[in-house]
Short mmCIF file of C-alpha atoms in Angstrom, two decimals:
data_model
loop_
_atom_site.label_atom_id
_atom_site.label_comp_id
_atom_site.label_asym_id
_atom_site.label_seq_id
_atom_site.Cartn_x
_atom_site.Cartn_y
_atom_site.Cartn_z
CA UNK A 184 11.86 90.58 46.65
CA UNK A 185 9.91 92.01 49.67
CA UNK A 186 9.51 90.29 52.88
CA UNK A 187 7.69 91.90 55.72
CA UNK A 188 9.24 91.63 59.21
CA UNK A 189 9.01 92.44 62.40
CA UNK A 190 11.40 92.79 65.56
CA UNK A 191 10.90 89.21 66.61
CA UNK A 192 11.60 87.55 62.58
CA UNK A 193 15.12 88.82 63.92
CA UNK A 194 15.38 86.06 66.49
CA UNK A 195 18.44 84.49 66.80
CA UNK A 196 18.87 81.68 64.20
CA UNK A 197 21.50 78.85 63.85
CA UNK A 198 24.56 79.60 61.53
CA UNK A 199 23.93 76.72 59.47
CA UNK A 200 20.24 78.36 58.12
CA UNK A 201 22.44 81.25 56.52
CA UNK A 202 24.12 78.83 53.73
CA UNK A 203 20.51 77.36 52.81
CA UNK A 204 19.96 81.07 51.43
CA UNK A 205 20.93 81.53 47.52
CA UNK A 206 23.05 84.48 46.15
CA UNK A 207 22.90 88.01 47.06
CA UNK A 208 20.60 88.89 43.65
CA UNK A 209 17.93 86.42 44.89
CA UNK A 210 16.09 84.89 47.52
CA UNK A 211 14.67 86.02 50.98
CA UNK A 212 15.99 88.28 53.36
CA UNK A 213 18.80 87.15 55.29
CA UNK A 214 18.59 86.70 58.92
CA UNK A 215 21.88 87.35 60.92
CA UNK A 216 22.23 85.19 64.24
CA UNK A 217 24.43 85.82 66.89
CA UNK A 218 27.55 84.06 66.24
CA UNK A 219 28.12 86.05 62.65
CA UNK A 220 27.14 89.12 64.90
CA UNK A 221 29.74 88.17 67.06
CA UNK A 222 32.31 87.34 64.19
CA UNK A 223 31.44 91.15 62.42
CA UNK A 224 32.36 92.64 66.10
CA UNK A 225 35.77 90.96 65.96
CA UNK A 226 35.85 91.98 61.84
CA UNK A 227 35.98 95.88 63.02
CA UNK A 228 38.29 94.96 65.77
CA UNK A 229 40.42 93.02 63.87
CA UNK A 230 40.30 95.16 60.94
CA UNK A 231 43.53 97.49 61.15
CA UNK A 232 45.17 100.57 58.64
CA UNK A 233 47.71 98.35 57.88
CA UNK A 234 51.57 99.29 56.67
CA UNK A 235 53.77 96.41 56.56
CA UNK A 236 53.14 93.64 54.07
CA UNK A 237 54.76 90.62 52.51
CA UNK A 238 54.87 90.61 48.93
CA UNK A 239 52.69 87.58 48.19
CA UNK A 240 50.58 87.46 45.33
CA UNK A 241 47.00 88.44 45.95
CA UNK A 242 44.40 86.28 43.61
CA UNK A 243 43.54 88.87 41.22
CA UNK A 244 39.90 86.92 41.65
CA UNK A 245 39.67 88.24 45.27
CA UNK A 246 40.36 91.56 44.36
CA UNK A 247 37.44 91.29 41.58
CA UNK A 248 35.30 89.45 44.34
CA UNK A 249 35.87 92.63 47.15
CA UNK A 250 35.40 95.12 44.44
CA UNK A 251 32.16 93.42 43.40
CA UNK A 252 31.48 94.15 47.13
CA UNK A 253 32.38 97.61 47.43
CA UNK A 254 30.08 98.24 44.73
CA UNK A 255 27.15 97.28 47.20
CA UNK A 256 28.01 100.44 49.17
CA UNK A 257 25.56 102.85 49.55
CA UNK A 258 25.49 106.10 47.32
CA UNK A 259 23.70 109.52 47.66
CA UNK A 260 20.64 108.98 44.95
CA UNK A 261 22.31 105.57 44.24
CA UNK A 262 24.95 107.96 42.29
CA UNK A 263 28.10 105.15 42.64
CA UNK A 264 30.38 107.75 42.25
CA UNK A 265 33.46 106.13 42.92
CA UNK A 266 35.91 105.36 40.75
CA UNK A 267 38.26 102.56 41.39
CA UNK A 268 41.93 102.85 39.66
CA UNK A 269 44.19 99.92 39.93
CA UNK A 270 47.63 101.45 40.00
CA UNK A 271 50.39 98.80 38.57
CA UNK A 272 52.54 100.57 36.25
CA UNK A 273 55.72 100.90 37.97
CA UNK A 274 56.02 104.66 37.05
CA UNK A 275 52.98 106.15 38.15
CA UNK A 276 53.60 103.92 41.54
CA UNK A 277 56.70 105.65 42.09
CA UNK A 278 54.70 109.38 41.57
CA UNK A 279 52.93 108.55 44.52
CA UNK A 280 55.60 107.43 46.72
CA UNK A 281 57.41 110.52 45.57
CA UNK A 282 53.82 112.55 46.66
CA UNK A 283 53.65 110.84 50.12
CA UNK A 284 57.46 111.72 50.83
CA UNK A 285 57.39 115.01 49.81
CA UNK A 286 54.24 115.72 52.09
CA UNK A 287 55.50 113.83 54.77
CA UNK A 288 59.07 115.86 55.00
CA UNK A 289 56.65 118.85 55.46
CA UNK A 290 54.59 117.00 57.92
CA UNK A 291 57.12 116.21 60.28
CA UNK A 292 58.20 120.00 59.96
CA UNK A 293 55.62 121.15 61.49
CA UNK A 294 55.82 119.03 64.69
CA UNK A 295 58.75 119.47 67.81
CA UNK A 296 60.68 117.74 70.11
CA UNK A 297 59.41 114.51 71.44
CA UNK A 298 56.10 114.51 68.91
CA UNK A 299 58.59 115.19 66.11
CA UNK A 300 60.82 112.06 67.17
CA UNK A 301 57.83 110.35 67.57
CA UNK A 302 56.88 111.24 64.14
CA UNK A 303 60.02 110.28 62.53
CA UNK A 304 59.45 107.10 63.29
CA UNK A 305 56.09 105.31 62.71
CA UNK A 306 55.62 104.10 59.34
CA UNK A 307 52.69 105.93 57.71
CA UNK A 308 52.50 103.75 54.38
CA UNK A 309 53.39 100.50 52.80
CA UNK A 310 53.65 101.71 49.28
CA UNK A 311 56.87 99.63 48.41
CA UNK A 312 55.57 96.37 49.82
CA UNK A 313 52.14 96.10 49.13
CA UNK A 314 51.55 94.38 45.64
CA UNK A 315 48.18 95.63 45.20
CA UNK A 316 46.98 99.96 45.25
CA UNK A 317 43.81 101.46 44.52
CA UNK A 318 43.99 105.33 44.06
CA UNK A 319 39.65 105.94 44.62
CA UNK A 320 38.13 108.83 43.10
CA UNK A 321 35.28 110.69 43.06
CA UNK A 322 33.37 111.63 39.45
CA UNK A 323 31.97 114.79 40.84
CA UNK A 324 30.80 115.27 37.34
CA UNK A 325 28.27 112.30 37.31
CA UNK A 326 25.20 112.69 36.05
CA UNK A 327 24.10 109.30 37.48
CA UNK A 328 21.63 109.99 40.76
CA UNK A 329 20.13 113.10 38.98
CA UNK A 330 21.62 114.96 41.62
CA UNK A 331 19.32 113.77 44.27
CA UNK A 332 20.21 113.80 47.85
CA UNK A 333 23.08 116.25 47.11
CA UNK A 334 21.56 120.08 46.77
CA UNK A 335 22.53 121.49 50.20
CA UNK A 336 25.26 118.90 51.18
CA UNK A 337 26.69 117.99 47.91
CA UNK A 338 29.84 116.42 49.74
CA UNK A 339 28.04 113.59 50.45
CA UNK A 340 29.17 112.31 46.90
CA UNK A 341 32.49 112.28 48.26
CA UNK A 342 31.16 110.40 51.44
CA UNK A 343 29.45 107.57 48.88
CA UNK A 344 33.09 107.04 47.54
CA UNK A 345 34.07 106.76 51.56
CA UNK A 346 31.87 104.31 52.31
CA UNK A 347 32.64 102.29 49.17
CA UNK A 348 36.01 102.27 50.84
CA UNK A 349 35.25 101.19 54.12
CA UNK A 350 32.94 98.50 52.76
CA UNK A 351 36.14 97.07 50.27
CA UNK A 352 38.46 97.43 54.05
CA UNK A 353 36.02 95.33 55.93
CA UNK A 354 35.70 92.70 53.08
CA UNK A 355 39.52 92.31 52.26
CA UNK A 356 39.94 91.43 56.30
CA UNK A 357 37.40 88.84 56.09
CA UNK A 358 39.98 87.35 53.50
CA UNK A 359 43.00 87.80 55.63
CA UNK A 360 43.88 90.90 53.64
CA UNK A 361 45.04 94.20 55.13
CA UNK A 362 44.38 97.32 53.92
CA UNK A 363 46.45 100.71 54.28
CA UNK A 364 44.75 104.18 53.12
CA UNK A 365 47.41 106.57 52.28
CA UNK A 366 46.31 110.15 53.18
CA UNK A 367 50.03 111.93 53.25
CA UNK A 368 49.38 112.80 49.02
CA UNK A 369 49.37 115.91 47.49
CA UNK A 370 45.74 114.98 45.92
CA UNK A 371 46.13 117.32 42.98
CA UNK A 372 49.30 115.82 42.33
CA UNK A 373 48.41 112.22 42.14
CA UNK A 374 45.60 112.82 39.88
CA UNK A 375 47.43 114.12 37.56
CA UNK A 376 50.05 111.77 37.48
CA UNK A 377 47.41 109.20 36.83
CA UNK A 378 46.12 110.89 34.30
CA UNK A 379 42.48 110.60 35.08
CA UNK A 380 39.83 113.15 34.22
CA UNK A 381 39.63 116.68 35.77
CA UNK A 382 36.13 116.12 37.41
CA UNK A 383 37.79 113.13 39.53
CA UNK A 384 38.84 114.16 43.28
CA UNK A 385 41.09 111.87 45.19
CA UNK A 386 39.10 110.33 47.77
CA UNK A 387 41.65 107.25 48.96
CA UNK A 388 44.87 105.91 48.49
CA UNK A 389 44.83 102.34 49.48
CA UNK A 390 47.76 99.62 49.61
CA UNK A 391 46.48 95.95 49.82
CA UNK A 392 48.15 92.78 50.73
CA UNK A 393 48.39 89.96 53.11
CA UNK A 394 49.93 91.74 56.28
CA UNK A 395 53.08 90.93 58.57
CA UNK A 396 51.32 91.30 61.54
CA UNK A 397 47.59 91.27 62.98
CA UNK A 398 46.99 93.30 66.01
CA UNK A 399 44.13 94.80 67.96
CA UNK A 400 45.16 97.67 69.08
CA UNK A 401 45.75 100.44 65.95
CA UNK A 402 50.14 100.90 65.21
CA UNK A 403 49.38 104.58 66.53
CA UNK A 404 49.03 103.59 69.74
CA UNK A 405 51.27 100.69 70.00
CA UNK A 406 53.76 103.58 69.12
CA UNK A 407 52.91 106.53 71.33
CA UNK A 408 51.36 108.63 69.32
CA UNK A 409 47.40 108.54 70.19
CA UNK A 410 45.15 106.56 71.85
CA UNK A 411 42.05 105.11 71.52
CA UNK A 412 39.55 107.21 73.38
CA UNK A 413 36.02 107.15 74.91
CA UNK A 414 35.28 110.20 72.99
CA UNK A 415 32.07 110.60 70.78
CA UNK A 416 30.37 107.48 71.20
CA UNK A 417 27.05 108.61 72.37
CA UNK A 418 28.17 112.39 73.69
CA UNK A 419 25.31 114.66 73.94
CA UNK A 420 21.46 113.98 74.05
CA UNK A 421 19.30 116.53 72.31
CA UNK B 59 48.79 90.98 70.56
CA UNK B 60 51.45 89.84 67.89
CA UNK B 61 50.74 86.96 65.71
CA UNK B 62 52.64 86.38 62.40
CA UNK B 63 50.97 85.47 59.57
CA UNK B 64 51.14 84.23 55.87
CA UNK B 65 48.42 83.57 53.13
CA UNK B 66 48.16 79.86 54.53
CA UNK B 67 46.76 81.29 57.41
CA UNK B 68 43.92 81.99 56.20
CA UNK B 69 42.81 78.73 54.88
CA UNK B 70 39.16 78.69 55.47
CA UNK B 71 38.33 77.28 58.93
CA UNK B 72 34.96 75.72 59.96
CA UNK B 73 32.27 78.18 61.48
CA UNK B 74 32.93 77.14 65.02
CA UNK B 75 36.23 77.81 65.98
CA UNK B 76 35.22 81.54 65.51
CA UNK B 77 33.28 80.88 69.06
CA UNK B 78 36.19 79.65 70.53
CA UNK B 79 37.70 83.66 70.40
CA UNK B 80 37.41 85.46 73.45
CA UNK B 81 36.51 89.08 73.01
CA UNK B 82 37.62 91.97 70.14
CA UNK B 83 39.94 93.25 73.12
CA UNK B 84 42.18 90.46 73.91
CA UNK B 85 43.30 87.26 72.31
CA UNK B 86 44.22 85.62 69.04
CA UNK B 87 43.84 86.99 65.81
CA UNK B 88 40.29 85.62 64.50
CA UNK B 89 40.34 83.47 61.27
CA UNK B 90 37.71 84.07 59.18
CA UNK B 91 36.07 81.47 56.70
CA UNK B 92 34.16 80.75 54.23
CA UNK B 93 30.41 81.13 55.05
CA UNK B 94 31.39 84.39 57.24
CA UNK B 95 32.35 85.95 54.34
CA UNK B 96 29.45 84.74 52.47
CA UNK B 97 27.35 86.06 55.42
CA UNK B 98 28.61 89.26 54.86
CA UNK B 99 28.25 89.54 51.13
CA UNK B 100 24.40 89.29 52.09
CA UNK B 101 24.93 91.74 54.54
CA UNK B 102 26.26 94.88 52.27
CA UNK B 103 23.82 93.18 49.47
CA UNK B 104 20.62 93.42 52.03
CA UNK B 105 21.76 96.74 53.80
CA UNK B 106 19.26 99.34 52.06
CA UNK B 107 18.82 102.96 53.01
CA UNK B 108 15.56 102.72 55.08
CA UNK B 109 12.40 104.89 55.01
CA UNK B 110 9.90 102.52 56.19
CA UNK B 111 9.93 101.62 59.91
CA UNK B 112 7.56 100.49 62.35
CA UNK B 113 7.40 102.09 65.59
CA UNK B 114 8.63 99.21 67.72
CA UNK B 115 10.84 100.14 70.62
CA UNK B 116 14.72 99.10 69.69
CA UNK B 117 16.59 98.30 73.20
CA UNK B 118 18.83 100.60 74.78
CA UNK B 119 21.23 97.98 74.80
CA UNK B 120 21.17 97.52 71.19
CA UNK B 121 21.68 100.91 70.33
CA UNK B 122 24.74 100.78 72.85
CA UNK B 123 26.30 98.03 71.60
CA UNK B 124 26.28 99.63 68.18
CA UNK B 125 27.69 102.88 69.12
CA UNK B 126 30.21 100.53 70.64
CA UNK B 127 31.11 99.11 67.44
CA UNK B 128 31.39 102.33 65.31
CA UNK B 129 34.10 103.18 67.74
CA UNK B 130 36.63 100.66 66.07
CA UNK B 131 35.96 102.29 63.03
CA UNK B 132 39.55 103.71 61.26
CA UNK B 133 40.12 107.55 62.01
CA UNK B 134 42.96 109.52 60.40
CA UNK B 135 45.52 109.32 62.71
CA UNK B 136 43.19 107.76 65.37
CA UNK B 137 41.24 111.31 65.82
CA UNK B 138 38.00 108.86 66.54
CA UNK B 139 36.59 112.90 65.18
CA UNK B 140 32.74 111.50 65.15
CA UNK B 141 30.19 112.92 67.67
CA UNK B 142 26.76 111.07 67.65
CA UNK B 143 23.90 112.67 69.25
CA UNK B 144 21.25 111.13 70.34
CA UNK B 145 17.84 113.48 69.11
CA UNK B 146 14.89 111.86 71.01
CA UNK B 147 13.50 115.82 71.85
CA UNK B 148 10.54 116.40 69.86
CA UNK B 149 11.20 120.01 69.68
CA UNK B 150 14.36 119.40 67.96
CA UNK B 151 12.76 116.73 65.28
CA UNK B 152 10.19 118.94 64.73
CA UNK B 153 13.32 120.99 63.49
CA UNK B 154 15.08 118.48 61.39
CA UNK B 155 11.81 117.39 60.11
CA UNK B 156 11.27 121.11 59.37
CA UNK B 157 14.27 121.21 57.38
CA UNK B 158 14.37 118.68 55.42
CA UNK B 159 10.61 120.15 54.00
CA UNK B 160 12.18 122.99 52.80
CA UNK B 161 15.45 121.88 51.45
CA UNK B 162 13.05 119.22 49.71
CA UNK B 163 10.72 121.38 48.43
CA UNK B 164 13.89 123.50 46.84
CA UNK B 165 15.14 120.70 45.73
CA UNK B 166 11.61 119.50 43.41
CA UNK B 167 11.83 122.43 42.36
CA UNK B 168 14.55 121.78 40.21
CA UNK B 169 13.11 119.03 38.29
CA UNK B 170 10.63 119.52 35.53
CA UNK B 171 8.58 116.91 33.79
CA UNK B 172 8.85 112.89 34.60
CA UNK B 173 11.45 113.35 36.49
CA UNK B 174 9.51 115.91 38.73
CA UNK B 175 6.88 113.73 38.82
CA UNK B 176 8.71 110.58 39.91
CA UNK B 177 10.91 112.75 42.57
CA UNK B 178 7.42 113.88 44.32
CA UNK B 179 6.50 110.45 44.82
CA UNK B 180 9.84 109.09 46.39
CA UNK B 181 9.86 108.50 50.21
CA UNK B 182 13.49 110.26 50.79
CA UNK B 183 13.36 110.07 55.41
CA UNK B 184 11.91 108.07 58.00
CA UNK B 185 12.27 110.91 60.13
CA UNK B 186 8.68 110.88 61.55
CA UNK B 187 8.24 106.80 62.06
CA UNK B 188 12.18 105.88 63.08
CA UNK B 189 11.99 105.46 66.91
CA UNK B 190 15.74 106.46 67.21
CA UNK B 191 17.61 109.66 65.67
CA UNK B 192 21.23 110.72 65.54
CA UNK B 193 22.81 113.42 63.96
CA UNK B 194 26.31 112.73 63.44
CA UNK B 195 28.84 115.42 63.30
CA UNK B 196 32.69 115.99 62.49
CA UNK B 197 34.77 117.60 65.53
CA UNK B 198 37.01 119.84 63.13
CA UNK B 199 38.88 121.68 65.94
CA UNK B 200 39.51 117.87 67.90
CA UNK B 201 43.16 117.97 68.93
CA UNK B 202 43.09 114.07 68.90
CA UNK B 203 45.71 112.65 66.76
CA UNK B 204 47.90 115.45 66.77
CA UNK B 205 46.88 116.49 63.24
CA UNK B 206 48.70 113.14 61.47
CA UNK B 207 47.40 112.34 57.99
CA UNK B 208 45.54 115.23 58.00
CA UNK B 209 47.79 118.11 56.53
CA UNK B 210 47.38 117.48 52.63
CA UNK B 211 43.66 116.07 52.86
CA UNK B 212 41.82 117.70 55.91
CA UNK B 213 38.69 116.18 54.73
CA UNK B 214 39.44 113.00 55.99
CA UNK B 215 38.46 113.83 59.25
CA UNK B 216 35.17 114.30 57.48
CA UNK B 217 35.56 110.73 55.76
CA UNK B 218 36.41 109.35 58.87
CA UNK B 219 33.18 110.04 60.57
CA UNK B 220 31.91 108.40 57.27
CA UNK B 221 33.50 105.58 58.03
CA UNK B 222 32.17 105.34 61.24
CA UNK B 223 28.20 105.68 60.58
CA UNK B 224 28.76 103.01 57.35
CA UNK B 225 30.07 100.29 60.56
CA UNK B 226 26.92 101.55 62.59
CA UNK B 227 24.81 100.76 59.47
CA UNK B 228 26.26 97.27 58.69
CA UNK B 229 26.50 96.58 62.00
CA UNK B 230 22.72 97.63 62.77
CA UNK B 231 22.03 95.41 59.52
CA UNK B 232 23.24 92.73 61.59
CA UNK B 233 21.06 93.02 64.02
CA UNK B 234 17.96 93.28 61.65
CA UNK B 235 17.55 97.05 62.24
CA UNK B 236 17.47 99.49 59.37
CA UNK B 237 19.18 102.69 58.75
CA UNK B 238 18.47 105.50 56.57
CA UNK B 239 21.07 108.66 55.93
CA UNK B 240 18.75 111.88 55.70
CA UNK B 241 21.17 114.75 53.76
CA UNK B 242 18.52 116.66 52.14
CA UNK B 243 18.99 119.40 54.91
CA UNK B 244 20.57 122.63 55.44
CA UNK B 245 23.72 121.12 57.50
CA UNK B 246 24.16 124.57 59.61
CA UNK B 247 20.44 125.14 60.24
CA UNK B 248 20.44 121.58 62.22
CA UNK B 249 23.68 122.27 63.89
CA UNK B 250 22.13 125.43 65.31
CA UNK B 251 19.16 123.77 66.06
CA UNK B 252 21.14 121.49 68.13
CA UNK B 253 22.93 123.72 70.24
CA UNK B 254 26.29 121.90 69.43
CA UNK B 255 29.78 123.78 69.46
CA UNK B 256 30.44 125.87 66.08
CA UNK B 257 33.43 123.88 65.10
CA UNK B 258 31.07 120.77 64.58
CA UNK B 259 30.01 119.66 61.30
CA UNK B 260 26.98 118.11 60.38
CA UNK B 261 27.67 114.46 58.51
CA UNK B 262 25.16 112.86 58.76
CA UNK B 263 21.10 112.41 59.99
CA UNK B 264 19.88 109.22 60.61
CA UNK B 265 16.69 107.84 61.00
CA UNK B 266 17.26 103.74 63.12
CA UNK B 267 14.66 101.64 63.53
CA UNK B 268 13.00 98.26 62.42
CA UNK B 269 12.16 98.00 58.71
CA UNK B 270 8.88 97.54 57.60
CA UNK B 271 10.14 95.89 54.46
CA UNK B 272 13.45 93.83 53.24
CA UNK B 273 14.68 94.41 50.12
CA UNK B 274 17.43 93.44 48.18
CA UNK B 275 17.26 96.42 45.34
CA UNK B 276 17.71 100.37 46.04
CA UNK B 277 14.38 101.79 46.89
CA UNK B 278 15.49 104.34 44.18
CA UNK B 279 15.91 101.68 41.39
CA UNK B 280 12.41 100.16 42.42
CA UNK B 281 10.71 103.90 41.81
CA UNK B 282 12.54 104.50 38.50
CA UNK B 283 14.45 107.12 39.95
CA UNK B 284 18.13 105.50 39.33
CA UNK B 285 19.10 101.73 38.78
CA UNK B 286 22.42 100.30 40.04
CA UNK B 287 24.83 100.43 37.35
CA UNK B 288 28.52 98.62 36.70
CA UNK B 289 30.03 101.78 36.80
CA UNK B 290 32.73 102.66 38.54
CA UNK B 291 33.52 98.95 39.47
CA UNK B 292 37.61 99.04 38.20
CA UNK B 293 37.17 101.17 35.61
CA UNK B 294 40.99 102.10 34.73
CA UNK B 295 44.41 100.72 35.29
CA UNK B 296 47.63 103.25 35.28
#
């Protein structure tokens, strides 16, 4: 399906014209007025890392529905490289909460005084409450791509596997869901007590669920520990 | 801004009470329904990495309210540790564009046969018709966000700049612009070329502008380099 445009087929259009368009396999080019604009502004504002959950069920058909999403991500030389593993066995759940507190203990070692108190106190994960978790890989063995795109920055197969994720966070918020990614893992470790091939790096931990709370403004500021900043939106010119 | 919520909540609402918000800074938590989400299906499907732009000016303004979006993308422990620069010298194009040439050449070089054949022929940048340019880079000595989350898996300072040029590119979807990430480069050869501090790493190059064409399939699957494939979609359960 090809559609020439130009600047001005991107007028603004009314809402209503966007459900007169058939499936995302099909059909002509969407055009996005400004109210959805609007609403995908207050999407990324909205979205969250979120840590405290109630323990609802989550319709396993959503979670098929965003990961039929994330799979729209884009991928150096269309390589999908990620690897979604839905982690529900009680056992291997339990590895990773034993990961994240190990790692944390030494986390908070290395911080003092106020910052350490500080520290000691925010809630980094919701691993026990959140009834779904993802752990996302990346096959850096694939073969799919041909290797295109990835000769002098071959990390960018790990970015496809990022932006996979981020697609997944934006989509579960547009369903009320919030999503928490876990970064306080001993990678190696949780690989291995998934038991998932050796080629596979740990990209993202991610707990799911409907949360407690919705907020603007991200937990780690609401607690003291950093602030949003004006930094590197637009810094240098070149 | 505190507001409780449950599954219920999130019953799907008609289109217009979205308007009713005020803006992403202040407010109620926005409720998001049924043909925003189906909005943004189309937008992930429809996104496309885009080598094919006309030369049409974008507005300042545009390209400022979508830096302003990328900001509320998630950081590890709110780091915010992207740096977009703006290239718009054509001395320092010239250099991008130069390599990318070589590290594409290199790269054709490791083909043989078809495939050879079929790589020659792919369009891989838009770096000489995309009106607007920004290399995106990692700030890997930023002391924001004290080092949280960031101890076990340093590369997700990397991932979060990911995370912010994937918002940029949905975002810039939305607004009927294209996007298309350039990483056949030498990463360090364009950092030096930009005169940016040492500790900066290069993500990301991308090429903005208005599309010349909409499609709904990877460029790559409509050349026969690589089709889109089911794989990685939920592909184990532990």
């Amino acid at each position: 399906m090809i559609r020439t445009t130009s600047p001005s087929a991107f007028e603004p259009q009314p809402v209503s014209e966007k459900r007169e368009s058939v499936g995302f396999d099909a059909g002509t080019a969407p055009v996005f007025g400004p109210a959805f604009r609007e609403a995908l502004v207050k999407l990324c504002a909205w979205r969250r890392d979120v840590r405290r959950f109630n323990t609802s069920v989550v319709p396993e058909e959503t979670i098929d529905h965003l990961l039929d999403i994330a799979q729209l991500s884009p991928s150096v030389g269309n390589s999908q490289p990620w690897r979604w593993v839905r982690v529900m066995n009680p056992e291997a759940r339990r590895a990773v909460q034993d990961s994240f507190r190990s790692c944390n203990a030494r986390a908070l070692a290395t911080y003092s005084g106020e910052r350490a108190r500080v520290y000691a106190e925010l809630k980094l994960e919701g691993l026990q409450q959140a009834p779904v978790e993802f752990a996302v890989f990346c096959d850096r063995a694939t073969d799919q791509g041909h290797s295109l795109g990835r000769t002098t920055m071959p990390e960018t197969l790990d970015y496809s596997v990022v932006a996979s994720v981020m697609t997944f966070w934006l989509a579960a918020r547009a369903f009320g869901l919030g999503v928490g990614w876990v970064s306080i893992l001993d990678p190696d470790g949780v690989r291995q007590s998934l038991d998932v091939p050796s080629d596979w790096r740990l990209i993202a931990y991610l707990c799911v669920g409907w949360p407690l709370e919705e907020h603007v403004d991200p937990e780690l500021e609401r607690f003291g520990w950093q602030s949003r900043t004006g930094i590197g939106r637009h810094v240098l010119v070149r």
